[in-house]
Amino acid sequence: MADTTQTAPVVEGDKPQIQQAIQPRPLSKFQQLNKLYALPAPLRTFPLPTFVPHNPLSLFHILYVWVSQTVKPQISRFDHLYEGLFSPETRSVHVTDVRSIRGLWEQGFYGKGTLSRSEPSWLDREKTKRGNKGKSTSEDNTRKRRAERQQTKWERARKEREAIDEKLLEEAAAAVQQREELNHVVPVASTLVEEVLDTVEVKEPIQMESKSLAIVDEILEQALERVESPVLKPAKLGWAAPVGPLELLSLPNSDDGLTVACFTEDFDDKYVKRFFAAPVGPMELLALPNSLRSYEPPKLPQHTLSKLPDTNPTDFPFEHESVTLPDVKINGNGSIAPNALGINGHTQPDEIEVVGGSETNEDTIDESIHSDETTETNGTPANGSTLANSRPSTPKVKRQKSVRFSPTVEKNTFIQSEPPSPERAVVASTSVVEEPLEIKNQEHLQLTLEEAFFLSYALGAISIVDPETKAPIPNQDLFYLLRKTSYFPPQLNPALSPDDPFMMNYVVYHHYRSLGWVVRSGIKFSVDYMLYNRGPVFSHAEFGVLILPSYSDPYWTSDPFLEKLSREKQKRTWAWMSCINRVITQVKKTLILTYVDVPKPLSVQEEQDLGIDGVLSRYKVREIVMKRFAANRMRD
Amino acid sequence: MADADEDAALRSSQPQANEDTDLGDEFQDFRFLAALTAKSGGQLPKRGEKDFEPHGTKHQDGILAASREAMHDVLSYTRVHTSRQYNRAFYYGAEGLHRDDAIREDWRQDLEDDHIVLVESARGPHFKTMGKTTTGKRYPGLWLLPEEALYLVERGNLDLWWPTRSSYTGMVDEEESDKQEKPDNQEEVDEGFPMSFQAAYSMLIGQDGEKGKVSLERYTVYAHLKRMGYAVSRAPDWDLSQPGKSQSHQEELFSESPSIFSWLFGRFFTEQAIEHAVYGPLVKPGMYRSYNSIYRQVAVIPRHKPSPNPSAPAPVADDSYRVAFLLWKPSRLPTFAKSNPGLPDFRVAITDARSTHIPSLTQITSLLESTPWDPPKGKEFEGPGKINQRLKHGWRNVVLAVIDQGVISYLRLGESALGEEKLYERFDGGSNLGPKRGGGAGRGRGRGRGRGRR
Amino acid sequence: MVHSFESISEPIPISLISGKYMIFDISVVTYLRRTHHICGTLIGSIPQNPQQNIFSGLPMELMPEEAKFLVQKEVAYIVDDLAWHKQRYDTLTGDDKKKYLESLRSAGLKVRKAAQDNSKKRSEIALSRIATKKAKEKSSGEGSSGTLADPPPNTSLDDTGSVAEDSTTDSLFGGESTASRASGTPISSDKPFPVTPTTSYATSSLPQNPSHQPDPSVPLSYSLFAHLHARDYYIMPGLRFGCDYNVYPGDPLRFHSHFLATSFEWDQDIPMLDLIGGGRLGTAVKKGFLIGGEDTEADTEGEWGDNVRTFCIEWGGM
């Protein structure tokens, strides 16, 4: 390998020509991506041209390149290092200049992903939003689809509820009839008949009520769930949903409490009270009592019930007098305005949308599957199919991932420019009409500690700056700084433990990076890392990595205290393992249990003598692939 | 487009058909058991037949009552032996009349200690895969292990008796009348009496390692696999009270010289180490012609090298992380022979979810090393496009049945080694192409295995 | 439908075999389910249909939590089954033994008679079975379509029917089929069929609490179990869904579960990843991921599980 560093010349002549040859043809989206994400790491290479046997000229070409590189050496590292600011508060390294953000992103370092998920495109989207120019962004589409889906779900829930109500009524009526037949006492029978008649009259309005209330109830329930509300309703409370047989038996479908009484009891408790009492906006949510035990449902104003029947069938009673649901608006075609979805305690609805905007329609597929599943809870299959039909057909981004790369695309290593510039990024993102809008780009890249250290220590591609002194932090200091910072809460003066969070994470991160995998945080999938072949724009992650500590070194069993300590650290339950494995299986990935064998601790002096590479080389990494084994499908 | 689509949890078009969902996940409605027996091919209703929650209709209550009724009726069944293939057996375990006291020695040769149920006359297809016949005697008897006997009793194929001293001899001696008095009247021979299903459980279920018994965890897994049609037999490492025996390293075949590295990590870099600056960067400044040369400088953490013959094998586990059963697929049964079963298709270890934690590295290494070397070889693993398949298959593998109160989850554990596949080698050689492209011309060297790092 | 479970009298014996709690009597199984919301797990084969894992049969294994709950409520007591059987079988002689054998004999004769009648009426039964099947299809069709039909008629299998059906059950068993098993002529024409009784003792005949067994030892999650059970939930083991308990709003025969419940100690640190995993899994399978724990400092006057707090976590899917 030494030879490569010594020799030098550049291919100046050849490369641009190829580029020009390609330029006139409009690049496919895929080619654009390929070009954009050309470098597998923030380093360039300068290979010699290929020797083509039947073309003697190529030999001269090679010679020329070799000579010119020797005369004028190139450096694989970029002329200007990327820059990052160490941030102890967020336990990450902030990258704020556009060049660094774009460059790092395109060369496989994605950070924690704060505002954007697929690309750092927050600013573009923000401009689109404010300027209201151009088409709606994919996020908007997703949002709309979600709202529609939500509406469909509510509609279905309402229908189900109606069917049940109808059934209850019918059974009640049947019971009455039965009793009528058995019971020849005239007065009793006649009152019952009257009650039945009541039922018939009241039926219509009551349906209306349940219809609208069910919807509101849905909204509220969702809002409540989002804030991790105690969903279990203690049975003692009068308005708890009837869950067990005992409550069910006591439900008024036997002989007394028929008709209206039945519904007031059922509905005003279960729906109306919550309808009026439940909090909607963020502020109310914050003010929620922490425990249901301390929660007193307010008294239901008796008059509301009598008013409801008057409601026009096409009106939703949200607009009805005191019933104000701050962010909830229902527009004409029945889809809920986006803000309605924002009731989850965030103060910045924008942020939610940005984070939540998933732009591919795979999400849609997923959701429609979900809704198909939902029909199992009694919905008719028709629901699912209507939904599928009504789904807007948007281009399927996922498909593109399976497209084969065109071999005619320029070779990555020939790119002479510095890392791709921001302008090029625009090509790949949604077409945006540049408006002279003054929007401050609030997006920055937060590199995880492992990413930052790998960039700095392994590749030497970033310079990490101390927030106080504004001076670059040398790797030696950075190593200990990050190890200290990795504890939560941060430890002021921790003993250097060989299994501190940073070391455990970094060893694994470095291991996979050094093999060429693109490593991203796996927090969304409840694992430590996801492994991508080349990067998330090209293919889904194939593997989820779970870091498990191992203490096989005799040191860890050398005394009872250490033995107990290390045993505790290795203890994880099967329920937990099963959960993670199931999550990973659900997203069609494979779980790699990555055991890190922890060496015995060293003193600071010993560590310094070894150097960082020496310290790292004391760790050992073992991989165990875990999959569900479908015993009944392996029979043949 | 990054991970947005990856959130699409169920990307397949048939969410219910993917391997994540099992009919076993749900408690099935016994009203549909009849559907299984029906000629229709045993279609069960889809998951959606159940309700979300009780809603107080009599209709719903009625269905529930019917389901309970159906369950009650199905499980009220009494095992009556109506078949011509009636099998009676006697229990000679530690709780009753002990085998070695009751049975002549030449009738119990070559038996394991756990062969404690003697089948009078073994009829029927089950004995093709179960039981052990004593050899070389005039009256060979068929002996069952506790799990085999209990399984057959549970199926209704075995009438298990509590013996007396004259039980078995009584029958056989009809022909060996020269030694004993032939009884005048069969009625008078005291052959003992039938044991109940409950009694069979209480006698045959015990702790792991207890003689003549099987633990409930192991039995449950055994029966579960048998019901699927597998041939199941005990593995060499069955007995937890004994040190493990099966170190299946194929020393003759692969006589690589053992490396000096520890048992855990096999061989590491054999070429000379690269000199690094103490505080980096690992990639020294300068010009590089290939990513290969860049990434080689970054490799500082030892990588695992799977070996058919680990130089220093892990100690054999003394706990449940051991192979308990060997499995042969049902499709192999037609040619299956107890005496010469051939290599098993799977090896199953069993652990109790409530009393054990996930295995430590030592436990898992030891478990895997007790299984044969099974590298990703063959057509389906060849080529640079098969990296993931190779890594997922691994170099050794074992099935782990994790059991929680009778509910079993099967996991496949594979010894993998991502260090065997150096992705960065694809970064050079022309275009930096996608993983699925299959590699450009002249780059078909995706398999790093066995290749030196030069 | 009059069933024997209506005559069950508490307390009920629970079989303790090698540290596991089991029930062998179907009447008790049904009774516990109906009356106490205790489902256990059926772990055995179904002799009528022994080559499948979709339905399981007796015995029913109880979680230690369930056993402890039943013992605490004085619904049940625990019998050391091995000791009981050893003692019983070692001393089963003379008249007792005769009586036992005679009872099996008469049961076997009864089945034989039924089988003979059955074969006579074979054709009739075949016809009527087709009829019942049709009726069944009709009623179940109505049930699933959510129409307002009356509860479907009793769809239970009658006992003789299931015995006769034995011949078809092995067909799933590939090469090991025993086609001649049930339909063929039995051993000889006048002897009783041999019978394997399911249980060893009648639920009510055992002396109450013969030898005191210690209370089942339960995991820390017991208070969460008790808490949920006291709120009328049905609880099943949770490993398949990566949790401690799979929690149903009603009998699992009829309902999907609502919650995946995992217990934590009151002051225990819960790793973020665990919450994400649980929330994500729960949402994907349309269940709520529920965490709960007991405030051990709080007043302990009430029932078990009174001081438990629970939270439900949903994955936002963003």
XYZ file of C-alpha atoms in Angstrom, chain C:
318
model
C -76.093 -27.819 28.316
C -75.471 -29.211 31.700
C -71.843 -29.810 32.299
C -69.967 -31.214 35.176
C -68.154 -27.956 35.811
C -71.281 -26.665 37.350
C -70.815 -29.161 40.121
C -67.232 -28.154 40.837
C -66.715 -27.334 44.439
C -63.862 -25.265 45.664
C -61.151 -25.649 46.653
C -59.785 -27.450 43.652
C -56.638 -29.577 43.626
C -53.787 -28.330 41.426
C -51.275 -30.995 40.450
C -47.707 -30.121 41.255
C -45.333 -32.168 39.129
C -41.654 -31.421 39.257
C -42.235 -27.779 40.083
C -44.952 -27.252 37.464
C -48.584 -26.580 38.171
C -51.016 -28.541 36.062
C -54.675 -29.342 35.680
C -55.831 -32.597 34.131
C -59.569 -32.329 34.625
C -61.363 -30.584 31.791
C -64.207 -29.627 34.073
C -61.780 -27.726 36.246
C -60.218 -26.114 33.193
C -63.589 -24.895 32.038
C -64.611 -23.843 35.486
C -61.463 -21.780 36.109
C -61.876 -20.115 32.777
C -65.474 -19.185 33.291
C -65.434 -18.345 36.916
C -61.953 -17.050 37.632
C -60.609 -15.874 34.271
C -57.721 -18.264 34.541
C -56.703 -19.674 31.181
C -53.391 -21.405 31.761
C -51.780 -22.912 28.706
C -52.904 -26.155 27.138
C -49.735 -28.058 26.405
C -50.796 -31.566 25.419
C -51.794 -33.319 22.243
C -55.392 -33.817 21.218
C -55.849 -37.564 20.736
C -58.638 -37.040 18.229
C -56.334 -34.948 16.112
C -52.789 -35.538 17.241
C -50.699 -34.275 14.331
C -51.183 -30.550 14.592
C -50.139 -27.710 16.858
C -52.910 -25.270 16.251
C -55.092 -26.714 18.946
C -53.611 -28.153 22.072
C -55.076 -30.424 24.663
C -54.725 -31.416 28.271
C -52.971 -30.989 30.534
C -53.219 -27.303 31.190
C -50.116 -25.742 32.652
C -50.686 -22.882 35.045
C -48.279 -20.039 35.445
C -46.984 -19.897 39.014
C -48.774 -16.551 39.152
C -52.052 -18.236 38.361
C -51.457 -20.995 40.855
C -50.529 -18.506 43.526
C -53.566 -16.411 42.814
C -55.876 -19.401 43.090
C -54.271 -20.559 46.286
C -54.418 -17.101 47.804
C -58.079 -16.844 46.971
C -58.592 -20.265 48.503
C -60.013 -21.416 45.216
C -57.429 -24.138 44.972
C -54.818 -26.056 46.861
C -51.760 -27.861 45.676
C -51.245 -31.600 45.565
C -47.872 -33.232 45.121
C -48.945 -35.526 42.322
C -45.930 -37.783 42.324
C -46.198 -38.505 46.008
C -49.911 -39.050 45.686
C -49.549 -41.500 42.827
C -46.712 -43.431 44.395
C -48.654 -43.863 47.525
C -51.826 -44.769 45.710
C -50.332 -47.216 43.218
C -48.144 -48.939 45.760
C -51.166 -49.701 47.846
C -53.711 -50.383 45.160
C -54.485 -53.994 45.850
C -57.357 -56.285 46.663
C -60.840 -54.860 46.456
C -59.715 -51.365 45.583
C -57.843 -52.647 42.625
C -60.705 -54.843 41.545
C -63.064 -51.948 41.740
C -60.713 -49.810 39.689
C -60.272 -52.477 37.033
C -63.981 -53.111 36.978
C -64.752 -49.454 36.414
C -62.352 -49.334 33.480
C -63.852 -52.518 32.157
C -67.360 -51.228 32.185
C -66.255 -47.994 30.584
C -64.545 -50.015 27.894
C -67.653 -52.084 27.352
C -69.753 -49.022 26.996
C -67.507 -47.615 24.334
C -67.520 -50.944 22.554
C -71.258 -51.018 22.545
C -71.382 -47.472 21.306
C -68.903 -48.316 18.588
C -70.958 -51.286 17.498
C -74.123 -49.259 17.434
C -72.168 -46.681 15.653
C -71.054 -48.933 12.870
C -74.617 -50.073 12.409
C -75.761 -46.572 12.122
C -72.782 -45.595 10.109
C -74.709 -44.592 7.107
C -77.234 -42.666 9.121
C -74.545 -40.835 10.953
C -72.766 -40.016 7.778
C -75.930 -38.466 6.507
C -76.646 -36.573 9.639
C -73.099 -35.371 9.851
C -73.416 -33.816 6.483
C -76.523 -32.153 7.747
C -74.855 -30.839 10.885
C -71.964 -29.638 8.870
C -74.244 -27.712 6.659
C -75.988 -26.246 9.629
C -72.657 -25.377 11.121
C -71.484 -23.634 8.019
C -74.675 -21.763 7.893
C -74.507 -20.622 11.449
C -70.851 -19.723 11.420
C -71.361 -17.845 8.227
C -74.003 -15.822 9.895
C -71.851 -15.288 12.916
C -68.937 -13.844 11.061
C -70.936 -11.609 8.838
C -72.146 -9.811 11.882
C -75.785 -10.145 11.083
C -78.356 -10.237 13.752
C -78.853 -13.950 13.867
C -79.355 -15.771 17.085
C -76.367 -17.403 18.687
C -75.368 -20.394 16.595
C -76.573 -23.747 17.783
C -74.277 -25.904 19.822
C -71.529 -27.002 17.516
C -69.867 -29.447 19.811
C -68.649 -32.763 18.577
C -70.403 -35.673 20.131
C -68.172 -38.203 21.722
C -68.907 -41.252 19.670
C -68.496 -39.210 16.597
C -65.040 -38.191 17.549
C -63.993 -41.717 18.305
C -65.166 -42.866 14.948
C -63.458 -39.955 13.305
C -60.152 -41.180 14.537
C -59.343 -42.785 11.252
C -59.133 -39.512 9.436
C -56.974 -37.800 11.974
C -53.785 -39.553 11.138
C -53.920 -38.576 7.552
C -51.929 -35.465 8.319
C -49.169 -37.609 9.543
C -47.465 -38.288 6.251
C -45.789 -41.643 6.107
C -46.916 -42.827 9.479
C -50.564 -43.041 8.752
C -52.572 -45.734 10.385
C -55.463 -46.063 8.104
C -56.862 -49.162 9.690
C -56.894 -47.866 13.196
C -60.373 -46.993 14.123
C -62.513 -48.231 11.372
C -61.152 -51.750 11.471
C -62.542 -54.419 13.680
C -61.390 -54.089 17.251
C -59.288 -56.555 19.159
C -61.977 -59.122 19.575
C -65.658 -58.850 19.433
C -66.710 -59.237 23.042
C -63.881 -57.869 25.169
C -64.100 -54.339 26.472
C -61.901 -51.742 24.856
C -58.916 -50.869 26.990
C -59.300 -47.424 28.503
C -56.712 -44.930 29.710
C -58.454 -42.731 32.247
C -57.492 -39.071 32.022
C -57.413 -38.224 35.686
C -56.455 -40.219 38.710
C -58.846 -38.759 41.192
C -62.096 -36.943 41.104
C -61.699 -33.300 41.876
C -63.937 -33.499 44.898
C -62.792 -36.824 46.295
C -59.388 -35.797 47.511
C -58.968 -35.017 51.157
C -58.612 -31.269 51.319
C -55.068 -30.160 51.569
C -53.506 -33.543 52.270
C -50.033 -32.215 52.837
C -49.402 -28.570 52.806
C -47.406 -27.356 49.840
C -45.647 -24.030 49.951
C -47.195 -21.199 47.974
C -45.947 -21.053 44.425
C -42.948 -18.823 44.108
C -43.682 -16.127 41.616
C -41.628 -13.592 39.694
C -41.609 -9.927 40.606
C -44.159 -9.308 37.914
C -46.807 -10.951 40.083
C -48.207 -7.664 41.294
C -48.765 -6.546 37.736
C -50.434 -9.861 37.053
C -52.677 -9.465 40.057
C -53.431 -5.889 39.147
C -54.555 -6.763 35.650
C -56.390 -9.866 36.716
C -58.295 -7.929 39.325
C -59.492 -5.683 36.536
C -61.027 -8.621 34.760
C -58.400 -9.102 32.153
C -57.471 -12.556 30.956
C -53.764 -13.174 30.993
C -51.601 -15.489 28.927
C -47.812 -15.975 28.787
C -46.140 -13.258 26.759
C -42.855 -14.499 25.348
C -44.095 -14.761 21.778
C -44.894 -11.091 21.897
C -41.787 -10.112 23.735
C -43.436 -9.292 27.023
C -44.305 -10.790 30.383
C -48.034 -11.111 29.809
C -50.348 -11.057 26.884
C -53.453 -9.331 28.186
C -56.944 -9.945 26.841
C -60.104 -7.934 27.417
C -62.122 -11.143 27.577
C -61.728 -14.824 27.027
C -58.909 -15.408 24.512
C -61.203 -17.856 22.795
C -63.222 -14.931 21.550
C -61.057 -11.835 21.715
C -57.783 -10.466 20.516
C -55.418 -9.309 23.173
C -55.230 -5.621 23.962
C -51.953 -5.233 25.751
C -48.448 -6.540 25.836
C -47.585 -6.069 29.465
C -44.113 -5.929 30.894
C -43.375 -5.423 34.525
C -40.691 -3.165 35.912
C -39.595 -2.418 39.385
C -40.685 0.913 40.761
C -37.287 2.579 40.656
C -35.827 0.580 37.858
C -34.160 2.404 34.990
C -35.840 1.465 31.779
C -33.578 1.646 28.761
C -34.974 3.839 26.028
C -34.420 1.143 23.449
C -36.664 -1.200 25.380
C -39.508 1.280 25.291
C -39.027 1.835 21.593
C -38.964 -1.869 20.890
C -42.017 -2.605 22.939
C -43.951 0.339 21.605
C -43.062 -0.494 18.082
C -43.910 -4.150 18.389
C -47.158 -3.431 20.162
C -48.318 -0.964 17.568
C -47.357 -3.292 14.740
C -49.493 -6.074 16.133
C -52.268 -3.677 17.080
C -51.812 -3.998 20.776
C -50.828 -1.518 23.397
C -47.389 -1.845 24.930
C -48.107 -1.651 28.617
C -45.552 -1.187 31.327
C -46.410 -1.412 34.946
C -44.859 -1.654 38.335
C -45.780 -1.638 41.938
C -45.131 1.250 44.232
C -43.657 -0.678 47.083
C -43.646 2.363 49.325
C -47.352 2.940 49.062
C -49.926 1.763 51.577
C -50.410 -1.928 51.327
C -53.817 -2.273 52.805
C -55.716 -3.372 49.794
C -55.486 -6.316 47.525
C -52.461 -7.493 45.614
C -51.724 -5.226 42.759
C -53.564 -2.239 44.181
C -50.469 -0.105 44.183
C -49.579 -0.889 40.640
C -49.387 1.899 38.118
C -49.576 1.173 34.440
C -48.738 3.129 31.322
C -49.406 2.401 27.738
C -46.925 3.350 25.053
C -47.698 3.656 21.419
C -45.224 4.026 18.626
C -45.880 7.222 16.738
C -44.749 5.764 13.459
C -43.211 9.015 12.373
